[in-house]
Amino acid sequence: MRKLWSAGVLAGVLLLGACGDPGSGSGSGGAAPADVPPDAPPGVAAPREPSPSSTTRQRAAEKPRPGEPQRADAPKVLYLGDSLAMENQKVLGAQLRDGLRARYRSAPYSGTTLCDYLEGTGKDSLVPGKDKAAALVRAERPDYVVLQFWGNAWGYTPCMDGITYDKQRAKYFDRYAADARRLAAQIDGAAGGGRTRVVWVLQGPDAMTPDRVRRVNAIYRARAKASGGLVADAGRTVSPASGRYTWVEKLPCTTYETRNPAYCTEPGSGRTALHRGDDFLHFCLAPTTARSRPCPVRSPGIRRMTAEITRVVADAS
């Protein structure tokens, strides 16, 4: 049984390797008919979206909708990250707009990690200069910058200088903590004394290296505490109650999911799928392909995580 599970993990890694770095969670959900509605928050009908043209390691930035009514005190949110953010971005935007009438911009790039969004990384970055975190903060003046990164561990992105979790574990964590510190400082500097706060999104369990995510999350918590940021423990919502860092493919349906059958994938057993059987990292239930884009189907894991991010922003606003 152990050999079969290991083979399944390896198969998942090989599949994802064609789309990006498994350690960073690159290469989000893939091909689904263009007329399949994307995920939607409670009480909001999911709109039909055109098929995005972004490819692997490219971003799919979402700008504010023209003519959308805004409250004078509505928060402005900027969402950055890797392929987890890529697949989450439409759902998070819908929840923030529906619940808070938030002004929202997203600019995720699949296959990235924290250093890619640092100014000064130049050609060794998967993110162009205009979409660096500090550049976007200067342009957008957001109240919140939400950062969601799995933690590139397999040396895929050039700015990590080949430092990997498996071969240089201590150096990997030292570098990751340093990048978190630099990124928070650059965002703060770009805000120019404004009230921009960073929301560090904690990640869910890692099927292959559970302690890695635990320590990455500890870095996020420490940085939030040191710099006046916020923590959104989205990873807890996709973890079993018996173990915060125990990876599972399915969990019991929540009350909301039970009442909305599209989110309870196995109503007979009262359980719902968080991952596809061939993808241990992402939460989009559409097949993984080389095209990186927002998830085109309703996916319980995505809704759970974005609801927690939205809650944290709402509580702080």
Coordinates of N, CA and C in Angstrom, one line a residue, residues 17-233:
G17 N 5.4 18.6 -12.9 CA 6.7 19.1 -13.4 C 6.6 19.6 -14.8
A18 N 5.7 19.1 -15.6 CA 5.5 19.6 -16.9 C 4.9 21.0 -16.9
C19 N 4.3 21.4 -15.8 CA 3.6 22.7 -15.8 C 4.3 23.7 -14.9
G20 N 5.2 23.2 -14.1 CA 5.9 24.1 -13.2 C 6.5 23.4 -12.0
D21 N 6.9 24.1 -11.0 CA 7.6 23.6 -9.8 C 6.6 23.0 -8.9
P22 N 6.7 21.7 -8.6 CA 5.8 21.1 -7.6 C 5.9 21.8 -6.2
G23 N 7.1 22.2 -5.9 CA 7.3 22.9 -4.6 C 6.6 24.2 -4.5
S24 N 6.4 24.9 -5.6 CA 5.8 26.2 -5.5 C 4.3 26.0 -5.8
G25 N 3.9 24.9 -6.3 CA 2.5 24.7 -6.7 C 2.2 25.3 -8.0
S26 N 3.1 25.4 -8.9 CA 2.8 26.0 -10.2 C 2.0 25.1 -11.1
G27 N 1.4 25.8 -12.1 CA 0.6 25.1 -13.1 C -0.8 24.7 -12.5
S28 N -1.7 25.7 -12.5 CA -3.0 25.5 -11.9 C -3.9 24.9 -12.8
G29 N -5.2 24.7 -12.4 CA -6.2 23.9 -13.1 C -6.3 24.2 -14.5
G30 N -6.8 23.2 -15.3 CA -6.7 23.3 -16.7 C -8.0 23.2 -17.5
A31 N -8.0 22.5 -18.5 CA -9.0 22.6 -19.5 C -10.4 22.2 -19.0
A32 N -11.3 23.1 -19.3 CA -12.7 22.8 -19.0 C -13.5 23.7 -20.0
P33 N -14.6 23.3 -20.4 CA -15.4 24.1 -21.4 C -15.5 25.5 -21.0
A34 N -15.4 26.4 -22.0 CA -15.5 27.8 -21.7 C -16.8 28.2 -21.0
D35 N -17.8 27.5 -21.2 CA -19.1 27.9 -20.7 C -19.4 27.3 -19.3
V36 N -18.3 26.6 -18.7 CA -18.5 26.1 -17.3 C -18.3 27.3 -16.4
P37 N -19.3 27.6 -15.5 CA -19.1 28.8 -14.6 C -18.1 28.5 -13.6
P38 N -17.3 29.6 -13.2 CA -16.3 29.4 -12.2 C -16.9 29.4 -10.8
D39 N -16.1 29.2 -9.8 CA -16.5 29.1 -8.4 C -17.2 30.4 -8.1
A40 N -18.1 30.4 -7.1 CA -18.7 31.6 -6.7 C -19.0 31.6 -5.2
P41 N -19.0 32.7 -4.5 CA -19.3 32.7 -3.1 C -20.7 32.5 -2.8
P42 N -21.1 32.3 -1.5 CA -22.5 32.1 -1.2 C -23.4 33.3 -1.7
G43 N -24.5 33.0 -2.3 CA -25.5 34.0 -2.7 C -25.2 34.7 -4.0
V44 N -24.1 34.4 -4.6 CA -23.7 35.1 -5.8 C -23.7 34.1 -7.0
A45 N -24.4 34.4 -8.0 CA -24.4 33.6 -9.2 C -23.1 33.7 -9.9
A46 N -22.5 32.6 -10.3 CA -21.2 32.6 -10.9 C -21.3 33.1 -12.4
P47 N -20.6 34.1 -12.7 CA -20.7 34.6 -14.1 C -19.9 33.7 -15.1
R48 N -20.2 33.8 -16.3 CA -19.4 33.1 -17.3 C -18.2 33.9 -17.7
E49 N -17.1 33.2 -17.7 CA -15.8 33.9 -18.0 C -15.2 33.5 -19.3
P50 N -14.6 34.5 -20.1 CA -13.9 34.1 -21.3 C -12.7 33.3 -20.9
S51 N -12.2 32.4 -21.8 CA -11.0 31.6 -21.6 C -9.8 32.5 -21.5
P52 N -9.1 32.5 -20.4 CA -7.9 33.4 -20.3 C -6.8 32.9 -21.3
S53 N -5.9 33.8 -21.7 CA -4.9 33.5 -22.7 C -3.6 33.3 -22.0
S54 N -3.5 33.4 -20.7 CA -2.2 33.2 -20.0 C -1.7 31.8 -20.1
T55 N -0.4 31.7 -20.1 CA 0.3 30.4 -20.2 C 1.1 30.1 -18.9
T56 N 1.6 29.0 -18.7 CA 2.4 28.6 -17.5 C 3.4 29.7 -17.3
R57 N 3.5 30.1 -16.0 CA 4.5 31.1 -15.4 C 4.1 32.5 -15.9
Q58 N 2.9 32.7 -16.4 CA 2.4 34.0 -16.7 C 1.3 34.4 -15.8
R59 N 1.1 35.6 -15.5 CA 0.0 36.1 -14.6 C -1.3 36.3 -15.4
A60 N -2.4 36.3 -14.6 CA -3.7 36.7 -15.1 C -4.2 37.7 -14.2
A61 N -3.8 39.0 -14.4 CA -4.2 40.1 -13.5 C -5.6 40.4 -13.7
E62 N -6.3 40.7 -12.6 CA -7.7 41.0 -12.6 C -7.8 42.5 -12.0
K63 N -8.3 43.4 -12.8 CA -8.5 44.7 -12.4 C -9.9 45.0 -12.0
P64 N -10.1 46.1 -11.2 CA -11.5 46.4 -10.8 C -12.5 46.5 -11.9
R65 N -13.7 46.1 -11.6 CA -14.7 46.1 -12.6 C -15.2 47.5 -12.8
P66 N -15.3 48.0 -14.0 CA -15.8 49.4 -14.2 C -17.2 49.6 -13.8
G67 N -17.5 50.7 -13.2 CA -18.9 51.0 -12.8 C -19.4 50.3 -11.6
E68 N -18.5 49.6 -10.9 CA -19.0 48.8 -9.8 C -19.2 49.7 -8.6
P69 N -20.3 49.7 -7.9 CA -20.5 50.6 -6.8 C -19.6 50.3 -5.6
Q70 N -19.1 51.3 -5.0 CA -18.1 51.2 -4.0 C -18.5 52.0 -2.7
R71 N -18.3 51.5 -1.5 CA -18.5 52.2 -0.3 C -17.2 53.1 -0.1
A72 N -17.5 54.2 0.6 CA -16.3 55.1 0.8 C -15.3 54.5 1.6
D73 N -15.7 53.5 2.5 CA -14.7 52.9 3.4 C -14.4 51.5 2.9
A74 N -14.7 51.1 1.7 CA -14.4 49.8 1.1 C -12.9 49.6 1.0
P75 N -12.4 48.5 1.5 CA -11.0 48.2 1.5 C -10.5 48.0 0.0
K76 N -9.3 48.3 -0.2 CA -8.6 48.0 -1.5 C -7.6 46.9 -1.3
V77 N -7.8 45.8 -2.1 CA -7.0 44.6 -1.8 C -6.2 44.2 -3.1
L78 N -4.9 43.9 -2.9 CA -4.0 43.4 -3.9 C -3.6 42.0 -3.6
Y79 N -3.8 41.1 -4.5 CA -3.6 39.7 -4.3 C -2.4 39.2 -5.2
L80 N -1.4 38.7 -4.5 CA -0.2 38.2 -5.3 C 0.1 36.8 -4.8
G81 N 0.8 36.1 -5.7 CA 1.1 34.7 -5.3 C 1.5 33.8 -6.5
D82 N 1.6 32.5 -6.2 CA 1.9 31.5 -7.2 C 0.7 30.9 -7.8
S83 N 0.8 29.6 -8.2 CA -0.4 29.0 -8.9 C -1.6 28.8 -8.0
L84 N -1.3 28.7 -6.7 CA -2.5 28.7 -5.8 C -3.3 29.9 -5.9
A85 N -2.6 31.1 -5.9 CA -3.3 32.3 -6.1 C -3.9 32.5 -7.5
M86 N -3.2 31.9 -8.4 CA -3.7 31.9 -9.8 C -5.0 31.3 -9.9
E87 N -5.2 30.1 -9.3 CA -6.4 29.4 -9.4 C -7.5 30.0 -8.4
N88 N -7.1 30.7 -7.4 CA -8.0 31.2 -6.4 C -8.6 32.6 -6.8
Q89 N -7.9 33.3 -7.7 CA -8.1 34.8 -7.8 C -9.5 35.2 -8.1
K90 N -10.2 34.5 -9.0 CA -11.6 34.9 -9.3 C -12.5 34.8 -8.1
V91 N -12.3 33.7 -7.4 CA -13.2 33.4 -6.3 C -13.0 34.4 -5.1
L92 N -11.7 34.6 -4.8 CA -11.4 35.6 -3.8 C -12.0 37.0 -4.2
G93 N -11.8 37.4 -5.4 CA -12.3 38.7 -5.8 C -13.8 38.8 -5.7
A94 N -14.5 37.7 -6.1 CA -16.0 37.7 -5.9 C -16.4 37.8 -4.5
Q95 N -15.7 37.1 -3.6 CA -16.1 37.1 -2.2 C -15.8 38.5 -1.6
L96 N -14.6 39.1 -1.9 CA -14.3 40.4 -1.4 C -15.3 41.4 -1.8
R97 N -15.7 41.4 -3.1 CA -16.6 42.3 -3.7 C -18.0 42.1 -3.1
D98 N -18.4 40.9 -3.0 CA -19.8 40.6 -2.5 C -19.9 41.0 -1.0
G99 N -18.9 40.6 -0.2 CA -19.0 40.8 1.2 C -18.6 42.2 1.7
L100 N -17.6 42.8 1.0 CA -17.0 44.0 1.5 C -17.1 45.2 0.5
R101 N -17.6 44.9 -0.7 CA -17.6 45.9 -1.8 C -16.2 46.3 -2.0
A102 N -15.2 45.4 -1.8 CA -13.8 45.8 -1.9 C -13.4 46.1 -3.3
R103 N -12.4 47.0 -3.4 CA -11.7 47.2 -4.7 C -10.6 46.2 -4.8
Y104 N -10.4 45.6 -5.9 CA -9.6 44.4 -5.9 C -8.8 44.3 -7.2
R105 N -7.5 43.9 -7.0 CA -6.6 43.7 -8.1 C -5.8 42.4 -7.8
S106 N -5.7 41.5 -8.8 CA -4.8 40.4 -8.6 C -3.8 40.3 -9.7
A107 N -2.6 39.8 -9.3 CA -1.5 39.7 -10.3 C -0.6 38.5 -9.9
P108 N -1.2 37.3 -9.9 CA -0.4 36.1 -9.6 C 0.4 35.6 -10.8
Y109 N 1.5 34.9 -10.5 CA 2.3 34.3 -11.6 C 2.6 32.9 -11.1
S110 N 2.2 31.9 -11.9 CA 2.5 30.5 -11.5 C 4.0 30.2 -11.5
G111 N 4.4 29.3 -10.6 CA 5.8 28.9 -10.5 C 6.7 29.9 -9.7
T112 N 6.1 30.9 -9.1 CA 6.9 31.9 -8.4 C 7.0 31.6 -6.9
T113 N 7.9 32.4 -6.3 CA 8.0 32.4 -4.9 C 8.3 33.9 -4.4
L114 N 8.5 34.1 -3.2 CA 8.6 35.5 -2.7 C 9.6 36.3 -3.4
C115 N 10.8 35.7 -3.7 CA 11.9 36.5 -4.3 C 11.5 37.0 -5.7
D116 N 10.6 36.4 -6.4 CA 10.1 36.8 -7.7 C 9.5 38.2 -7.6
Y117 N 8.8 38.5 -6.5 CA 8.1 39.8 -6.4 C 9.0 40.9 -5.8
L118 N 10.2 40.6 -5.5 CA 11.2 41.6 -4.9 C 11.7 42.5 -6.1
E119 N 11.7 43.7 -5.8 CA 12.4 44.6 -6.8 C 13.9 44.4 -6.6
G120 N 14.6 44.4 -7.7 CA 16.1 44.2 -7.7 C 16.5 42.8 -8.2
T121 N 15.5 41.9 -8.5 CA 15.9 40.6 -8.9 C 16.1 40.5 -10.5
G122 N 15.6 41.6 -11.2 CA 15.9 41.7 -12.6 C 15.5 40.5 -13.4
K123 N 16.5 40.1 -14.3 CA 16.2 39.1 -15.3 C 16.0 37.7 -14.6
D124 N 16.5 37.6 -13.3 CA 16.4 36.3 -12.6 C 15.1 36.1 -11.9
S125 N 14.0 36.7 -12.5 CA 12.7 36.7 -11.9 C 11.7 36.3 -12.9
L126 N 10.6 35.6 -12.5 CA 9.5 35.3 -13.3 C 8.5 36.3 -13.4
V127 N 8.6 37.4 -12.6 CA 7.7 38.5 -12.5 C 8.3 39.8 -13.1
P128 N 7.7 40.4 -14.1 CA 8.3 41.6 -14.7 C 8.3 42.8 -13.7
G129 N 9.1 43.8 -14.0 CA 9.2 44.9 -13.1 C 7.9 45.6 -12.7
K130 N 7.1 45.8 -13.7 CA 5.8 46.5 -13.5 C 4.9 45.8 -12.5
D131 N 5.1 44.5 -12.3 CA 4.2 43.7 -11.4 C 4.9 43.3 -10.1
K132 N 6.1 43.8 -9.9 CA 6.7 43.6 -8.6 C 5.8 44.1 -7.5
A133 N 5.9 43.5 -6.3 CA 5.0 43.9 -5.2 C 5.0 45.4 -4.9
A134 N 6.3 46.0 -4.8 CA 6.4 47.4 -4.5 C 5.9 48.3 -5.6
A135 N 6.1 47.9 -6.8 CA 5.6 48.7 -8.0 C 4.1 48.7 -8.0
L136 N 3.4 47.6 -7.7 CA 2.0 47.5 -7.7 C 1.4 48.3 -6.5
V137 N 2.1 48.3 -5.3 CA 1.7 49.0 -4.2 C 1.8 50.5 -4.5
R138 N 2.8 51.0 -5.1 CA 2.9 52.4 -5.5 C 1.8 52.8 -6.4
A139 N 1.5 51.9 -7.3 CA 0.4 52.2 -8.4 C -1.0 52.1 -7.8
E140 N -1.2 51.1 -7.0 CA -2.6 50.8 -6.6 C -3.0 51.4 -5.2
R141 N -2.0 51.7 -4.3 CA -2.2 52.1 -3.0 C -3.2 51.3 -2.2
P142 N -3.0 50.0 -2.1 CA -4.0 49.1 -1.5 C -3.9 49.2 0.0
D143 N -5.0 48.9 0.7 CA -5.1 48.8 2.1 C -4.5 47.4 2.6
Y144 N -4.6 46.4 1.7 CA -4.1 45.1 2.1 C -3.4 44.5 0.9
V145 N -2.3 43.9 1.1 CA -1.6 43.0 0.1 C -1.6 41.6 0.6
V146 N -2.4 40.8 0.0 CA -2.5 39.4 0.3 C -1.5 38.5 -0.4
L147 N -0.6 37.8 0.3 CA 0.4 37.0 -0.3 C 0.2 35.6 0.0
Q148 N 0.1 34.8 -1.1 CA -0.2 33.4 -1.0 C 0.9 32.6 -1.8
F149 N 1.8 32.0 -1.1 CA 2.9 31.2 -1.7 C 3.1 29.9 -1.0
W150 N 3.1 28.9 -1.8 CA 3.3 27.5 -1.3 C 4.8 27.4 -0.7
G151 N 5.7 28.1 -1.3 CA 7.1 28.0 -0.9 C 7.9 27.2 -1.8
N152 N 8.4 27.9 -2.9 CA 9.2 27.2 -3.9 C 10.3 26.4 -3.3
A153 N 10.3 25.1 -3.4 CA 11.2 24.2 -2.7 C 12.1 23.4 -3.6
W154 N 11.8 23.4 -4.9 CA 12.5 22.5 -5.9 C 13.4 23.3 -6.9
G155 N 13.7 24.5 -6.6 CA 14.6 25.2 -7.4 C 14.1 25.6 -8.8
Y156 N 12.8 25.8 -8.9 CA 12.3 26.1 -10.3 C 12.5 27.5 -10.7
T157 N 12.3 28.4 -9.7 CA 12.4 29.8 -10.1 C 13.8 30.3 -10.0
P158 N 14.4 31.0 -11.0 CA 15.8 31.4 -11.0 C 16.2 32.2 -9.8
C159 N 15.4 33.1 -9.3 CA 15.8 34.0 -8.2 C 16.2 33.2 -6.9
M160 N 15.8 32.0 -6.8 CA 16.2 31.2 -5.6 C 17.6 30.7 -5.7
D161 N 18.3 31.0 -6.8 CA 19.7 30.6 -6.9 C 20.0 29.2 -6.7
G162 N 19.1 28.3 -7.1 CA 19.3 26.9 -7.0 C 19.2 26.3 -5.6
I163 N 18.7 27.1 -4.6 CA 18.6 26.6 -3.2 C 17.3 25.8 -3.1
T164 N 17.4 24.6 -2.7 CA 16.3 23.7 -2.7 C 16.1 23.1 -1.3
Y165 N 14.9 22.7 -0.9 CA 14.6 22.2 0.4 C 15.3 20.8 0.6
D166 N 15.3 20.0 -0.4 CA 15.8 18.6 -0.2 C 17.3 18.6 -0.1
K167 N 18.1 19.5 -0.7 CA 19.5 19.5 -0.7 C 20.2 20.5 0.2
Q168 N 19.5 21.6 0.5 CA 20.1 22.6 1.4 C 19.0 23.1 2.3
R169 N 18.5 22.3 3.2 CA 17.4 22.6 4.0 C 17.5 23.8 4.9
A170 N 18.6 23.9 5.6 CA 18.8 25.1 6.5 C 18.9 26.4 5.7
K171 N 19.7 26.3 4.6 CA 19.9 27.4 3.7 C 18.5 27.8 3.1
Y172 N 17.7 26.9 2.7 CA 16.4 27.2 2.1 C 15.6 28.0 3.1
F173 N 15.5 27.6 4.4 CA 14.6 28.3 5.3 C 15.2 29.7 5.6
D174 N 16.6 29.8 5.7 CA 17.2 31.1 6.0 C 16.9 32.0 4.8
R175 N 17.0 31.5 3.6 CA 16.8 32.4 2.4 C 15.3 32.8 2.4
Y176 N 14.4 31.8 2.7 CA 13.0 32.1 2.6 C 12.6 33.2 3.6
A177 N 13.2 33.1 4.8 CA 12.9 34.1 5.9 C 13.4 35.4 5.5
A178 N 14.6 35.5 4.9 CA 15.2 36.7 4.5 C 14.4 37.4 3.4
D179 N 13.9 36.5 2.4 CA 13.0 37.1 1.3 C 11.7 37.6 1.9
A180 N 11.1 36.9 2.9 CA 9.9 37.4 3.5 C 10.2 38.8 4.2
R181 N 11.3 38.9 4.8 CA 11.6 40.2 5.5 C 11.8 41.3 4.5
R182 N 12.5 41.0 3.4 CA 12.8 42.0 2.3 C 11.5 42.4 1.6
L183 N 10.6 41.4 1.4 CA 9.4 41.7 0.7 C 8.5 42.6 1.5
A184 N 8.4 42.3 2.8 CA 7.5 43.1 3.7 C 8.1 44.5 3.8
A185 N 9.4 44.6 3.8 CA 10.0 46.0 3.9 C 9.8 46.8 2.6
Q186 N 9.9 46.1 1.5 CA 9.7 46.8 0.2 C 8.2 47.3 0.1
I187 N 7.3 46.4 0.5 CA 5.9 46.8 0.5 C 5.6 48.0 1.4
D188 N 6.2 48.0 2.6 CA 6.1 49.1 3.6 C 6.7 50.3 3.0
G189 N 7.8 50.2 2.4 CA 8.5 51.4 1.8 C 7.7 52.0 0.7
A190 N 7.1 51.1 -0.1 CA 6.3 51.6 -1.3 C 5.0 52.3 -0.8
A191 N 4.5 51.8 0.3 CA 3.3 52.4 0.8 C 3.5 53.9 1.3
G192 N 4.8 54.2 1.5 CA 5.1 55.6 1.9 C 4.4 56.1 3.1
G193 N 4.4 55.3 4.1 CA 3.7 55.8 5.4 C 2.2 55.6 5.4
G194 N 1.7 54.9 4.3 CA 0.3 54.6 4.3 C -0.1 53.5 5.2
R195 N -1.4 53.1 5.1 CA -1.8 52.0 6.0 C -1.9 50.6 5.4
T196 N -1.1 50.4 4.4 CA -1.1 49.1 3.7 C -0.6 48.0 4.7
R197 N -1.3 46.9 4.8 CA -1.0 45.8 5.7 C -0.8 44.5 4.8
V198 N 0.2 43.7 5.2 CA 0.4 42.5 4.5 C -0.4 41.4 5.2
V199 N -1.2 40.6 4.4 CA -1.9 39.4 4.9 C -1.1 38.2 4.4
W200 N -0.5 37.5 5.3 CA 0.3 36.3 5.0 C -0.7 35.1 5.1
V201 N -0.8 34.4 4.0 CA -1.7 33.3 3.9 C -1.0 32.0 4.3
L202 N -1.4 31.3 5.3 CA -0.8 30.1 5.7 C -1.2 29.0 4.8
Q203 N -0.3 28.1 4.5 CA -0.6 27.0 3.5 C -1.1 25.7 4.2
G204 N -1.8 24.9 3.4 CA -2.3 23.6 3.8 C -1.2 22.6 3.9
P205 N -1.6 21.4 4.3 CA -0.6 20.3 4.4 C 0.1 20.0 3.1
D206 N 1.3 19.6 3.2 CA 2.1 19.1 2.1 C 2.2 17.6 2.1
A207 N 1.7 16.9 1.1 CA 1.6 15.4 1.1 C 3.0 14.8 1.2
M208 N 4.0 15.4 0.7 CA 5.3 14.8 0.6 C 6.3 15.3 1.7
T209 N 6.3 16.5 2.1 CA 7.2 17.1 3.1 C 6.4 17.9 4.1
P210 N 5.6 17.3 5.0 CA 4.7 18.1 5.9 C 5.5 19.1 6.7
D211 N 6.7 18.8 7.2 CA 7.4 19.7 8.1 C 7.8 21.0 7.3
R212 N 8.0 20.9 6.0 CA 8.4 22.1 5.3 C 7.4 23.1 5.4
V213 N 6.1 22.8 5.1 CA 5.0 23.8 5.2 C 4.8 24.3 6.6
R214 N 5.0 23.4 7.6 CA 4.9 23.9 8.9 C 5.9 25.0 9.2
R215 N 7.1 24.8 8.7 CA 8.2 25.8 9.0 C 8.0 27.1 8.1
V216 N 7.5 26.9 6.9 CA 7.2 28.1 6.1 C 6.1 28.9 6.7
N217 N 5.1 28.2 7.2 CA 4.0 29.0 7.9 C 4.5 29.7 9.1
A218 N 5.5 29.1 9.8 CA 6.1 29.7 11.0 C 6.8 31.0 10.6
I219 N 7.5 31.0 9.4 CA 8.1 32.2 8.9 C 7.1 33.3 8.6
Y220 N 6.0 32.9 8.0 CA 4.9 33.9 7.8 C 4.4 34.5 9.1
R221 N 4.1 33.6 10.0 CA 3.6 34.1 11.3 C 4.6 35.1 12.0
A222 N 5.9 34.7 12.0 CA 6.9 35.6 12.6 C 7.0 36.9 11.9
R223 N 6.9 36.9 10.5 CA 7.1 38.1 9.8 C 5.8 39.0 10.0
A224 N 4.6 38.4 10.1 CA 3.4 39.2 10.4 C 3.6 39.9 11.7
K225 N 4.0 39.1 12.7 CA 4.2 39.7 14.1 C 5.2 40.8 14.1
A226 N 6.3 40.6 13.4 CA 7.4 41.6 13.4 C 7.1 42.9 12.7
S227 N 6.2 42.8 11.7 CA 6.0 44.0 10.8 C 4.5 44.5 10.9
G228 N 3.8 44.0 11.8 CA 2.4 44.5 11.9 C 1.5 44.0 10.9
G229 N 1.8 42.8 10.3 CA 0.9 42.2 9.3 C -0.2 41.4 9.9
L230 N -0.9 40.7 9.1 CA -2.0 39.8 9.5 C -1.7 38.4 9.0
V231 N -2.4 37.4 9.6 CA -2.3 36.0 9.2 C -3.6 35.5 8.9
A232 N -3.8 34.9 7.7 CA -5.0 34.2 7.3 C -4.7 32.7 7.3
D233 N -5.2 31.9 8.2 CA -4.8 30.5 8.2 C -5.8 29.7 7.3

